[in-house]
Amino acid sequence: MSAGFIKKGRPEEKKSSLSKKNVSPVKNLVDDLMFFGDSAPSSEAFQEVEDESEERRNARLKHHLKTQERMAKALAEKTQRDLQSQNEQEEKHRLADTLNYDIKRWATGKEGNLRALLSSLQHVLWPECGWQPVSLTDLITSISVKKIYHKATLCVHPDKVQQKGATVRQKYIAEKVFDLLKEAWNKFNSEELR
C-alpha cells in the first residue's frame, strides 16, 4: 500500500433472516413443492407432479401415506387423552359434594393446626395409600412434625398419587388434603420454625 491511500472495508452486510442458512428444511421443502405444483400441497390429498419419474412419485406417495398414518394415529391418541381428561373432570364434579363434606368434616377445628391434621390423617385417606397413623405424642417436637409432614406430603402429593394409578376419588382427596397440609405447614413454619 502506498502512503495516502487507506483501504476502507465495506460495511458488513447484514444477512437477512431469510438467507439459505436460516431457512428451515420444512420451508425449503414447501418452496420446492410449490415450484412443482404452484401451491403448497394439501395435507390430505396426494399431489401429482408433471414430468416426475415413477421412482420419485412412488417415494413421495410412500412418504405421504406414512405421514397421513402418523397424523391419524396422533389425532386418535389426542382425542383419547382429551376424552379421558373430560371424563375425569366430570367424575370429579360428581364426587366433589360428598368428598368436600368428608374433607371439611375432617379439617373442622383443625384449620392451620398441622399437628392435629397429621394425627388424624388416617380418617380421611384411603387404606391403600400406605399412611400409618401418628399419635399426638409423636408430634411434640418441631423436628418430628417436619419429618412426619414430609412423609404425609409424599403420601398425598398429587403427582405421586397420579403415578401410583389412583382413582379419581383418591386423586381428589389427595389434592384437597395436600392443599390443607401445605397451608397448615406454612403457618407452622412461620410460627414455630423461625
XYZ file of C-alpha atoms in Angstrom:
194
model
C 0.000 0.000 0.000
C 1.217 3.425 -0.790
C 1.085 6.285 1.617
C -2.022 8.376 1.472
C -4.335 5.582 0.424
C -6.332 3.971 3.139
C -8.153 0.833 2.267
C -11.634 1.028 3.621
C -13.529 -2.152 4.152
C -17.076 -2.419 3.032
C -19.544 -2.247 5.847
C -20.660 -5.695 6.836
C -23.812 -6.670 5.126
C -26.402 -7.987 7.498
C -27.708 -11.344 6.494
C -31.418 -11.334 6.061
C -33.448 -13.655 8.196
C -34.401 -15.466 5.002
C -30.852 -16.426 3.992
C -30.427 -20.040 2.964
C -28.650 -20.866 6.223
C -31.561 -19.672 8.355
C -34.456 -21.138 6.375
C -35.851 -24.263 7.923
C -35.801 -27.503 5.930
C -39.599 -27.536 6.074
C -39.722 -24.102 4.407
C -37.344 -25.319 1.687
C -39.458 -28.421 1.125
C -42.640 -26.367 0.822
C -40.870 -23.990 -1.589
C -39.639 -26.938 -3.661
C -43.084 -28.484 -3.758
C -44.652 -25.142 -4.655
C -42.232 -24.954 -7.591
C -43.651 -28.190 -8.941
C -47.314 -27.568 -8.295
C -47.733 -23.768 -7.923
C -49.211 -24.158 -4.438
C -48.419 -25.871 -1.177
C -49.738 -29.406 -1.139
C -52.752 -30.222 0.954
C -52.008 -32.434 3.912
C -54.893 -34.661 2.862
C -54.565 -35.256 -0.882
C -51.544 -36.582 -2.740
C -50.403 -34.079 -5.342
C -49.409 -35.350 -8.765
C -46.419 -33.638 -10.391
C -45.845 -33.444 -14.150
C -42.658 -34.908 -15.633
C -41.827 -36.777 -12.440
C -40.112 -40.153 -12.605
C -42.082 -43.164 -11.434
C -39.477 -43.874 -8.749
C -39.735 -40.328 -7.363
C -43.547 -40.437 -7.472
C -43.619 -43.739 -5.570
C -41.207 -42.376 -2.950
C -43.355 -39.266 -2.478
C -46.518 -41.356 -2.301
C -44.963 -43.672 0.287
C -43.865 -40.667 2.363
C -47.314 -39.092 2.013
C -49.061 -42.269 3.186
C -46.720 -42.642 6.180
C -47.340 -39.016 7.121
C -51.101 -39.499 6.868
C -50.871 -42.601 9.040
C -48.808 -40.803 11.715
C -51.206 -37.855 11.671
C -54.234 -40.122 12.070
C -52.566 -42.016 14.923
C -51.552 -38.794 16.711
C -55.057 -37.374 16.314
C -56.638 -40.557 17.677
C -54.283 -40.512 20.686
C -55.023 -36.840 21.367
C -58.760 -37.435 21.086
C -58.474 -40.356 23.523
C -56.496 -38.259 26.038
C -58.984 -35.395 25.750
C -61.930 -37.739 26.258
C -60.266 -39.369 29.267
C -59.494 -35.960 30.773
C -63.062 -34.781 30.193
C -64.495 -37.938 31.794
C -62.180 -37.498 34.772
C -63.285 -33.876 35.217
C -66.956 -34.889 35.063
C -66.392 -37.593 37.676
C -64.539 -35.103 39.897
C -67.532 -32.756 39.738
C -69.910 -35.597 40.645
C -67.766 -36.639 43.617
C -66.981 -33.097 44.792
C -70.036 -32.630 47.013
C -69.654 -35.794 49.060
C -65.870 -35.650 49.214
C -65.822 -31.968 50.160
C -68.179 -32.785 53.026
C -65.886 -35.577 54.273
C -62.770 -33.425 53.978
C -64.386 -30.426 55.687
C -65.639 -32.659 58.489
C -62.085 -33.947 58.993
C -60.493 -30.476 58.883
C -63.098 -28.653 61.010
C -61.466 -27.237 64.117
C -58.001 -28.137 62.853
C -57.529 -25.384 60.261
C -53.903 -24.310 60.364
C -53.096 -26.829 63.126
C -50.554 -29.086 61.456
C -50.184 -31.426 64.434
C -53.936 -32.080 64.621
C -54.204 -32.617 60.858
C -51.283 -35.055 60.789
C -52.521 -37.017 63.812
C -55.945 -37.579 62.229
C -54.911 -38.020 58.597
C -55.876 -41.706 58.580
C -59.553 -40.706 58.926
C -59.661 -39.045 55.518
C -57.191 -41.108 53.471
C -57.966 -44.380 51.719
C -56.410 -47.580 53.168
C -54.227 -48.381 50.117
C -52.284 -45.108 50.336
C -49.935 -46.578 52.925
C -50.326 -43.887 55.596
C -49.524 -45.120 59.106
C -51.452 -43.325 61.895
C -49.395 -40.963 64.044
C -50.264 -40.025 67.620
C -50.020 -36.505 69.002
C -47.239 -37.667 71.332
C -45.119 -38.363 68.238
C -45.628 -34.749 67.149
C -44.272 -32.899 70.178
C -41.038 -31.531 68.727
C -40.835 -29.298 65.677
C -38.332 -31.673 64.092
C -40.703 -34.641 64.381
C -43.577 -32.555 62.951
C -41.395 -31.590 59.992
C -40.379 -35.210 59.399
C -43.944 -36.537 59.557
C -45.228 -33.654 57.411
C -42.765 -34.616 54.681
C -43.887 -38.256 54.894
C -47.503 -37.126 54.596
C -46.802 -34.935 51.571
C -45.105 -37.867 49.849
C -48.227 -39.896 50.527
C -50.738 -37.324 49.237
C -48.779 -35.287 46.688
C -51.000 -35.156 43.575
C -48.145 -36.165 41.248
C -47.180 -39.160 43.397
C -50.793 -40.283 43.672
C -51.148 -39.970 39.883
C -48.034 -42.118 39.349
C -49.460 -44.854 41.570
C -52.523 -45.141 39.334
C -55.045 -43.809 41.826
C -58.755 -43.477 41.135
C -60.377 -40.107 40.507
C -61.766 -40.203 44.049
C -58.298 -40.785 45.521
C -56.755 -38.057 43.363
C -59.403 -35.585 44.506
C -58.906 -36.407 48.188
C -55.129 -36.227 47.835
C -55.317 -32.834 46.125
C -57.550 -31.311 48.814
C -55.629 -32.845 51.728
C -52.317 -31.753 50.214
C -53.564 -28.154 49.982
C -54.779 -28.183 53.610
C -51.494 -29.654 54.842
C -49.465 -27.155 52.833
C -51.475 -24.261 54.264
C -51.007 -25.588 57.815
C -47.291 -26.129 57.116
C -46.860 -22.503 56.064
C -48.475 -21.375 59.312
C -46.405 -23.832 61.371
C -43.233 -22.819 59.555
C -43.786 -19.115 60.198
C -44.697 -19.574 63.871
C -42.518 -22.393 65.175
C -39.515 -22.811 62.916
C -38.353 -19.191 62.773
